[in-house]
Amino acid sequence: MKLGVCAQVFYPLGRGPAAFAQAVAQAAELGFEAIELPCDARSPFIDLDDALAGGWTRIAELVRGAGLTISALSNHQEGQLLLGGSDTDAIFAGTAEAKTRYAHDRLVRTAELARRLEVDVVCGFTGCEDYARWFPWPIEDGYERMVPRFREVMRPLLDELAARGVRFAHECHPRQFAYNLETAQLALAAVDDHPALAFNFDPANLLLAGMDPVVFVAELGARIAHAHGKDGELVAHHAGRSGLLAHGAPHRRDRGFRFRVPGWGDLSWRRLISELQLAGFAGVIAVEHEDPTMSPREGLVQAVRHLAPLILREPAPGTRWW
Amino acid sequence: MKLGVCAQVFYPLGRGPAAFAQAVAQAAELGFEAIELPCDARSPFIDLDDALAGGWTRIAELVRGAGLTISALSNHQEGQLLLGGSDTDAIFAGTAEAKTRYAHDRLVRTAELARRLEVDVVCGFTGCEDYARWFPWPIEDGYERMVPRFREVMRPLLDELAARGVRFAHECHPRQFAYNLETAQLALAAVDDHPALAFNFDPANLLLAGMDPVVFVAELGARIAHAHGKDGELVAHHAGRSGLLAHGAPHRRDRGFRFRVPGWGDLSWRRLISELQLAGFAGVIAVEHEDPTMSPREGLVQAVRHLAPLILREPAPGTRWW
Amino acid sequence: MKLGVCAQVFYPLGRGPAAFAQAVAQAAELGFEAIELPCDARSPFIDLDDALAGGWTRIAELVRGAGLTISALSNHQEGQLLLGGSDTDAIFAGTAEAKTRYAHDRLVRTAELARRLEVDVVCGFTGCEDYARWFPWPIEDGYERMVPRFREVMRPLLDELAARGVRFAHECHPRQFAYNLETAQLALAAVDDHPALAFNFDPANLLLAGMDPVVFVAELGARIAHAHGKDGELVAHHAGRSGLLAHGAPHRRDRGFRFRVPGWGDLSWRRLISELQLAGFAGVIAVEHEDPTMSPREGLVQAVRHLAPLILREPAPGTRWW
Amino acid sequence: MKLGVCAQVFYPLGRGPAAFAQAVAQAAELGFEAIELPCDARSPFIDLDDALAGGWTRIAELVRGAGLTISALSNHQEGQLLLGGSDTDAIFAGTAEAKTRYAHDRLVRTAELARRLEVDVVCGFTGCEDYARWFPWPIEDGYERMVPRFREVMRPLLDELAARGVRFAHECHPRQFAYNLETAQLALAAVDDHPALAFNFDPANLLLAGMDPVVFVAELGARIAHAHGKDGELVAHHAGRSGLLAHGAPHRRDRGFRFRVPGWGDLSWRRLISELQLAGFAGVIAVEHEDPTMSPREGLVQAVRHLAPLILREPAPGTRWW
Amino acid sequence: MKLGVCAQVFYPLGRGPAAFAQAVAQAAELGFEAIELPCDARSPFIDLDDALAGGWTRIAELVRGAGLTISALSNHQEGQLLLGGSDTDAIFAGTAEAKTRYAHDRLVRTAELARRLEVDVVCGFTGCEDYARWFPWPIEDGYERMVPRFREVMRPLLDELAARGVRFAHECHPRQFAYNLETAQLALAAVDDHPALAFNFDPANLLLAGMDPVVFVAELGARIAHAHGKDGELVAHHAGRSGLLAHGAPHRRDRGFRFRVPGWGDLSWRRLISELQLAGFAGVIAVEHEDPTMSPREGLVQAVRHLAPLILREPAPGTRWW
Amino acid sequence: MKLGVCAQVFYPLGRGPAAFAQAVAQAAELGFEAIELPCDARSPFIDLDDALAGGWTRIAELVRGAGLTISALSNHQEGQLLLGGSDTDAIFAGTAEAKTRYAHDRLVRTAELARRLEVDVVCGFTGCEDYARWFPWPIEDGYERMVPRFREVMRPLLDELAARGVRFAHECHPRQFAYNLETAQLALAAVDDHPALAFNFDPANLLLAGMDPVVFVAELGARIAHAHGKDGELVAHHAGRSGLLAHGAPHRRDRGFRFRVPGWGDLSWRRLISELQLAGFAGVIAVEHEDPTMSPREGLVQAVRHLAPLILREPAPGTRWW
């Protein structure tokens, strides 16, 4: 395993190559070994058109020059458009069909950029026709009804990615078709276990679904292509009031649940890393800092302080030597 | 407090007055003192048109004759249409506007029937423009954006109910605008604390939101007009896999969460009843049996066995006598 | 074991023999087998002077006539005066010395009445020179400093009781010298394990000291002469705020700790009764109802409902038969 | 489901038909509907030779006359001899081979008696070559090494039972080859899922193995032919000292673990019965009283008081009616 | 936030300027950035008379010279005399009135010294007329009765401090009028929310009151002027015996509760620091080492090792950047 | 206290002096201060015959040269033969008597080597006549029956060790006569508290017995001569299935319990070290790495990272300085 970072935390540095260079330099200086790079239209660091037109060499050099690797490209914003769901107009305005087409195109191009950068994972979202259907009322089979559309949209996309040697690492998350272990398994079944469908394991999102993220690794470990170093906290003194399903802005002080940097939430990273290790995972855990209590820089410092000493770099032995 | 029952559990008895009479008789025989009667179009026992046209006297006599009272009329099905949300076509097909109009009309008539029956509570749902917005992404202020519509739809309805001496007891539940304590408080604020907005306290639904139902009573006890005797179980040996937000049919054996009859779930009814008692609640706790492990009859027997001995009939003394 | 009741819960019935007769009749009707009778000056049922002057025969007949036994006489009010402590003027005004003398005299007379009634236990308090010394600051040996006075006051009293065949069952409780297991052991040591010093085991008081009442039975079971059926609740949704050491009136709604009737608090009566059984305790558990959520009558109904089915009447077998 | 009782608790009544009649009468009077009858040589009620020689009709009449059924015959004592293990000389002295032969013969005859009594389950033990091998040291594959012997001894026995229409319900328990879920699955595999190998589900024994008995039902529910109503208590105030693996006499007061009657231990019978219900179990839960804190009679009274109200007699509905 | 230390841990170094210089040097060397200086008569480092007579410049230079700041002056010893309570003769012998006068005078002079040193906080105690009154018996309104005296003594003192630009940071603690959140709020109300009344937040003391220290921050965060880095341990293997309210010497080995250095007790410093951060606290957390298991030096090393990496130096961002 | 390491983790380095030198060098480089050296016939580093014939000087020099000390010699393999138990033929084939003789001889010679090396502890096992007897069935007094043999075998051995100034530090562990606190106390009683019987405190083994290792220290701290830094994990997501008593290979992925390096299991090393400190333990905690998830080297790195900062080197002060 290696320790990486998601580039969003550096967005306050500004737009363009200079800001990007600064981001990469700070990542290296803070002790990260890899970086996950968002490629959606909102990204201040990567312009997909420009990159595919040749800019990719500069990206590669810049990252390599800082001693980092790119653990994954990501495109959550536009992935959200694939299967729709509400509130996506700020990402791309248009009909549902147009949104899907746009998202498909952007993700294929993200994958193409990944291929050129010799990165084999694109992390992202898929959206969800109707996420409210996780509760089986007024209709009982709401989730099953969404399977055909998931298959219809995702199979061609996965084929395109496979053709480029890239896997799509879906991140289970609220408002996605797959938001917990069982819906992840449903998604795999929907595309006949397509080899290009993998997962970006974000344990905080799974905590928010009320399940045990370690069980996700135990059952789907072989499909985990990338991981996020993000923690979650059921805020003990507020949870009785606002609950796990706290609505409203993430930095609202009295939420019953908030995302945290690793070590400051409820997750046992030792348990998580142990199970990843037993599952043979040797990839990158990229810190995603969405912790409302810490500045961007201080949150990263804390995350590295907690995670770096726990990263295991040698595989489990598999036999006893004693 | 008194112990009541929700009439849905008797639907297998069939349609019409004879089935209804049988339902009421069984309720009395099982030890219930009150009944909550659904008045939506799907109800096999109450035809709203017929009842308002005079049938209500027969209903009143039948219930009274069995030694019961009507704790509330209810209309969850059609209430779901008020603010929309998906998957409601089986209830009433039409535009969003038509659905709202239909629901408004049906609820007003339900209230009118309540008035004639000398019942002062109508329990129900309100639906939700977009329940998926409980998670603040892709937009952060999704819940706040729905406040104006809630106000616009609910205020006139509440006025109509108030004019009939009836309170609308909203049941916090997934896919409703108010699904936990904080959204219940948001709903109250949205209608300027309209005196006709109350709550049908269903602790199992609140458990499913990841909060502590006792805290709901501690903060909003004065607005609780009716309660449901329904329990919920975070199924310990499955919860690690499917989580609190388990999708799929309620009787699926391996769900991480299931509704239970009181006493068979995780709720402490002594804690709940203690806080209801301190809040001065002297109304009805109506058993709602949606427990997939027990037959309709056996579930009610179990519920009565657990709850009846805990029902407190005298108010808290308020001073010390010792 | 048998199930009894503390007479204080019947004080609202009024003063004098008629009220007392009513109290005893209600106790019997509710299913109790024994009664603990307070004999302090505040008692509306027992006038110590009158009783010793011959009234005791009437008391004995009245209780026997209702099919009850007297499990213990009690005198907590005046016992509080023995070692002083503040706020006792309402019980008896005077110098510390006068209070001790008065208390000694009253307790000896209570014991004399017990002897005549063929009751071998007097439950009560001892007070405490300075209960605030449970915390070892500003001085570290505060508790040890109080040992001589405890010995000086208690030894003669215990001798008097022993001469009458009566044990003094001290009830560990805040503001008493012995308030938990360790101070109970200190008290025993202070009087050289005087055979007349026993304990009235009130598990709720021990819960309030933050210890496990079952351990008290495991270590001091042989010294338990009487028990109280009283429960305590660390009020989950308030405890974070007001803590175990909640000040203020017992019926204040938002206390972090409150006394409850058995079954409505945190105690496992099965664990307690199991350990009492293994300790060979075959005495009376007298329900002391100080539950601010229930009327006097309803609290007793609840207590009997919970405890009566758990009372074990046959000793543990001591060997295996299977 | 029905509620039964294991006959050992009546052994203190003495030997022979009169004692047996008394046992059956008491079982019925206490509210049991079925009885599990031990048939080993130590049984005071059943003489296997006599019963097979015709005495079985008297047994059948006696049990039927009391309104009971026989839920199972059992033979734990002699079953222990099948695969040996130490300390069995008091059951039958001889070589390991002779013990196995004797046990085989006795179990086949127990099954033959079951056939005549129209009972289709024989509960029992199998013993274990070397139970100490649960810990993988000094050799790692100790358990696997015992599989061939298990297969060799059990297959012919299971064939004999199958020929008589009887299943062998092995009770997972310390010192048996199968003592938890995984070894139960190993046992099934060892005999190629022989249809005559079932389990007598005793949740207290599984608790003592440190696992969750409900998971046993979830995975092997279809193989559960009979169940024991026995509870277990990790004795909170002693467990830190003596641990789960407490040695020494079962009635030793300070053990860290002890068997209890249902309701007085750590098991949630509601969770257990819910899962049995979902597994379609409709058999008998026979109370096995080995609780060192209660007399034989009082233990049964407590067990019935706790379990009888929880016994579900109608199958889970499987669909939603509401 | 910054990390500081309470100077008491250096008392073994001896009296006078040289010892003081050594203390300050060691504090700096161990990694502390600030120091809390006691100014009571027992302090070996600060002589109040001498300091006010000009010695303060030397103090200021010495501390500054070591690269430290003074986070607060403190005066717990003499503060204890303000409202009395027992066992204070070793601090100052005299009548209650004389003690109060002396304490008032000493605290005003402590504040005056603070002013000269440009320190705006004086930490301390207030004592308590009768701390035993936390339990509402024999009188119910014991706490309320002490409000007037608290007001009478504290208002003039707070005015004096305010006149010097200094806040009095009361430390909730046993034997003080304010010992938990609710009594802290009572204290504030008693002085009409006097702006000079603040709190020295010592989470271990609040743990000892059985409450959640994080809730104190959530409700009174804006009044926290200073904090103590002190932890508390409910000693799991002794707590069943001696309870939370363990009496006797702090270094007694078998206490049920003991103070610990941060990281070695039950507190989650991440939860505490998160809430302090959200409350906008940017002051000093001064380690107070009263841990009976570690030498003065080793305890400080452990405290720094645990706390230093958790100190957040940048404010919470308040918006989302991702 | 100091931090040491058990040499088995270096066995993959190969046999002989060069490998041993490498092992010692790596131990020093990783930050250990001491090493526990196995002396059984399987040890690749120590040949007992050769060492006693003079090789011990080379061993002493080598260890000293690396800046380490020898915390203990150990001989678990051959100790297992002392009292027998099954599955020991791979250690030494022969009759039970021959095994005991061989083991006695080997342990005496191990002690002799210890004497020459100025090491006063030999860690090891004793084996157990019949470990399956921890469960009291088929016979109740199985453990008591093994006391005479334990005494007969151990007394002469302990005398031999005592004559060499060496204590035998038995390691409680499955398949040993003493496997938890109570059997350790039984062992001490069996040899009349022989001064040469001590314990090698391995908290992970005690966890596996279902007890609290801290209680072992609280009661037998004075007999702890050496400690192991080994942790244990009740694997939360598998424990429901395979339980605490999981059989099969230690590196099987789905075991319910596994040994871990310190910090990665369930033990609180702060609680353990606090109690060791209060017990006056000033010896070595030697990391024993049997963690199936980490390579030999990486496991040691993790262990040092967790334990080294917690090692207390100064005794508890015993008084208060503040």
XYZ file of N, CA and C in Angstrom, chain D residues 110-202:
279
model
N -31.310 -46.984 20.783
C -32.074 -45.764 21.124
C -32.914 -45.327 19.926
N -32.305 -45.397 18.762
C -33.026 -45.025 17.534
C -34.177 -45.986 17.268
N -33.930 -47.250 17.555
C -34.985 -48.239 17.339
C -36.175 -47.934 18.267
N -35.855 -47.585 19.495
C -36.931 -47.215 20.420
C -37.658 -45.965 19.910
N -36.877 -45.016 19.396
C -37.494 -43.807 18.845
C -38.488 -44.179 17.746
N -38.055 -45.049 16.853
C -38.936 -45.475 15.741
C -40.263 -46.007 16.277
N -40.165 -46.880 17.285
C -41.394 -47.466 17.813
C -42.281 -46.402 18.458
N -41.624 -45.401 19.058
C -42.391 -44.335 19.720
C -42.806 -43.222 18.753
N -42.493 -43.439 17.463
C -42.819 -42.448 16.424
C -42.161 -41.094 16.706
N -40.939 -41.191 17.191
C -40.128 -40.002 17.430
C -39.030 -40.010 16.379
N -38.765 -38.896 15.735
C -37.807 -38.931 14.624
C -36.466 -38.256 14.927
N -36.208 -38.009 16.172
C -34.943 -37.377 16.537
C -34.314 -38.086 17.732
N -33.008 -38.363 17.611
C -32.235 -38.788 18.772
C -31.162 -37.710 19.005
N -31.249 -37.052 20.144
C -30.251 -36.033 20.478
C -29.059 -36.696 21.151
N -27.885 -36.110 20.973
C -26.758 -36.717 21.671
C -25.433 -36.084 21.362
N -24.419 -36.716 21.913
C -23.039 -36.311 21.728
C -22.342 -37.329 20.838
N -21.134 -36.964 20.404
C -20.309 -37.904 19.629
C -18.960 -38.126 20.298
N -18.648 -37.324 21.337
C -17.289 -37.342 21.861
C -16.321 -36.728 20.865
N -15.057 -36.859 21.168
C -14.027 -36.233 20.330
C -12.703 -36.923 20.638
N -12.009 -37.320 19.609
C -10.711 -37.967 19.835
C -9.834 -37.146 20.760
N -9.753 -35.867 20.483
C -8.870 -35.013 21.279
C -9.344 -33.575 21.197
N -10.219 -33.222 22.128
C -10.839 -31.907 22.072
C -9.818 -30.792 22.282
N -8.720 -31.116 22.972
C -7.702 -30.089 23.237
C -7.143 -29.522 21.938
N -7.372 -30.242 20.840
C -6.848 -29.780 19.547
C -7.572 -28.556 18.991
N -8.609 -28.043 19.703
C -9.225 -26.825 19.158
C -8.152 -25.748 19.017
N -7.114 -25.820 19.872
C -6.039 -24.839 19.706
C -4.937 -25.447 18.841
N -4.522 -24.731 17.803
C -3.621 -25.314 16.793
C -2.151 -25.323 17.199
N -1.856 -25.895 18.339
C -0.490 -26.067 18.766
C -0.437 -27.211 19.736
N 0.526 -28.075 19.813
C 1.787 -28.080 19.046
C 1.630 -28.392 17.556
N 0.477 -28.933 17.140
C 0.320 -29.172 15.698
C -0.802 -28.294 15.174
N -0.671 -27.950 13.927
C -1.572 -26.964 13.342
C -2.847 -27.602 12.787
N -2.710 -28.850 12.322
C -3.821 -29.479 11.603
C -4.515 -30.543 12.453
N -4.514 -30.321 13.778
C -5.105 -31.308 14.673
C -6.551 -31.626 14.329
N -7.320 -30.608 14.035
C -8.727 -30.872 13.773
C -8.921 -31.662 12.493
N -8.189 -31.290 11.474
C -8.311 -31.993 10.202
C -7.932 -33.476 10.368
N -6.973 -33.743 11.227
C -6.552 -35.138 11.421
C -7.658 -36.012 12.015
N -8.626 -35.369 12.640
C -9.682 -36.160 13.277
C -10.864 -36.432 12.358
N -10.851 -35.819 11.183
C -11.973 -35.984 10.262
C -12.166 -37.444 9.841
N -11.125 -38.162 9.449
C -11.346 -39.549 8.985
C -12.017 -40.428 10.042
N -11.571 -40.278 11.277
C -12.165 -41.099 12.339
C -13.630 -40.714 12.555
N -13.924 -39.440 12.500
C -15.318 -39.008 12.648
C -16.175 -39.663 11.565
N -15.655 -39.602 10.347
C -16.374 -40.176 9.211
C -16.573 -41.688 9.393
N -15.510 -42.340 9.803
C -15.519 -43.801 9.932
C -16.534 -44.259 10.990
N -16.594 -43.525 12.080
C -17.500 -43.919 13.160
C -18.936 -43.488 12.873
N -19.081 -42.289 12.323
C -20.423 -41.715 12.230
C -21.228 -42.207 11.030
N -20.569 -42.449 9.899
C -21.350 -42.839 8.709
C -22.199 -44.079 8.955
N -21.608 -45.185 9.450
C -22.452 -46.368 9.659
C -23.577 -46.099 10.673
N -23.259 -45.324 11.669
C -24.294 -45.024 12.661
C -25.434 -44.232 12.032
N -25.069 -43.229 11.240
C -26.106 -42.407 10.596
C -26.932 -43.248 9.646
N -26.284 -44.202 8.956
C -27.029 -45.096 8.066
C -28.066 -45.896 8.854
N -27.631 -46.389 10.001
C -28.562 -47.165 10.837
C -29.748 -46.300 11.264
N -29.453 -45.090 11.647
C -30.535 -44.209 12.090
C -31.473 -43.883 10.935
N -30.857 -43.567 9.787
C -31.670 -43.237 8.620
C -32.610 -44.390 8.293
N -32.086 -45.613 8.439
C -32.912 -46.781 8.135
C -34.127 -46.851 9.057
N -34.053 -46.201 10.179
C -35.180 -46.213 11.129
C -35.974 -44.898 11.073
N -35.662 -44.075 10.080
C -36.416 -42.823 9.939
C -36.084 -41.805 11.005
N -34.885 -41.925 11.560
C -34.501 -41.076 12.679
C -33.278 -40.262 12.290
N -33.229 -39.004 12.733
C -32.036 -38.189 12.553
C -31.267 -38.116 13.871
N -29.956 -38.078 13.751
C -29.123 -37.888 14.930
C -28.888 -36.389 15.087
N -29.374 -35.839 16.169
C -29.228 -34.391 16.396
C -28.057 -34.178 17.344
N -26.911 -33.915 16.772
C -25.723 -33.693 17.593
C -25.814 -32.348 18.313
N -25.404 -32.344 19.554
C -25.425 -31.109 20.343
C -24.001 -30.561 20.441
N -23.760 -29.458 19.765
C -22.442 -28.825 19.853
C -22.181 -28.467 21.317
N -20.966 -28.778 21.789
C -20.708 -28.724 23.233
C -19.211 -28.941 23.414
N -18.620 -28.390 24.476
C -17.216 -28.684 24.711
C -16.984 -30.193 24.797
N -15.825 -30.607 24.363
C -15.398 -32.006 24.349
C -16.124 -32.854 23.311
N -16.791 -32.203 22.362
C -17.353 -32.895 21.204
C -16.580 -32.450 19.963
N -16.563 -33.313 18.953
C -15.891 -32.952 17.700
C -16.463 -31.631 17.169
N -17.770 -31.549 17.152
C -18.407 -30.300 16.705
C -18.830 -29.512 17.925
N -18.207 -28.368 18.141
C -18.513 -27.573 19.340
C -18.915 -26.150 18.993
N -18.792 -25.794 17.700
C -19.243 -24.459 17.275
C -19.707 -24.557 15.814
N -20.039 -23.409 15.225
C -20.581 -23.457 13.856
C -19.604 -24.080 12.880
N -18.359 -23.654 12.928
C -17.420 -24.125 11.920
C -17.124 -25.619 12.047
N -17.035 -26.123 13.283
C -16.805 -27.556 13.427
C -18.071 -28.350 13.104
N -19.241 -27.731 13.291
C -20.480 -28.385 12.856
C -20.472 -28.536 11.334
N -19.997 -27.492 10.664
C -19.918 -27.571 9.199
C -18.855 -28.585 8.766
N -17.787 -28.674 9.546
C -16.750 -29.666 9.264
C -17.313 -31.076 9.420
N -18.141 -31.255 10.450
C -18.743 -32.564 10.694
C -19.663 -32.951 9.534
N -20.461 -32.004 9.073
C -21.348 -32.281 7.943
C -20.539 -32.674 6.710
N -19.480 -31.918 6.457
C -18.639 -32.230 5.296
C -18.014 -33.610 5.445
N -17.640 -33.952 6.672
C -16.962 -35.229 6.908
C -17.850 -36.410 6.552
N -19.150 -36.246 6.685
C -20.067 -37.342 6.337
C -20.854 -37.018 5.066
N -20.252 -36.195 4.217
C -20.854 -35.862 2.918
C -22.297 -35.377 3.064
N -22.510 -34.517 4.027
C -23.867 -33.993 4.265
C -24.907 -35.090 4.409
N -24.565 -36.097 5.133
C -25.489 -37.219 5.360
C -26.825 -36.667 5.858
N -27.921 -37.071 5.243
C -29.224 -36.494 5.634
C -29.616 -36.801 7.076
N -29.005 -37.816 7.670
C -29.389 -38.144 9.045
C -28.611 -37.362 10.091
N -27.674 -36.541 9.649
C -26.946 -35.725 10.643
C -27.618 -34.363 10.792
N -28.149 -34.144 11.943
C -28.796 -32.859 12.234
C -28.193 -32.326 13.523
N -28.766 -31.244 14.025
C -28.234 -30.663 15.252
C -29.327 -30.413 16.285
N -28.938 -30.649 17.522
C -29.749 -30.236 18.656
C -29.167 -28.890 19.076
N -29.869 -27.830 18.746
C -29.361 -26.472 18.909
C -29.430 -26.053 20.380
N -28.273 -25.979 21.016
C -28.220 -25.535 22.412
C -27.430 -24.223 22.443
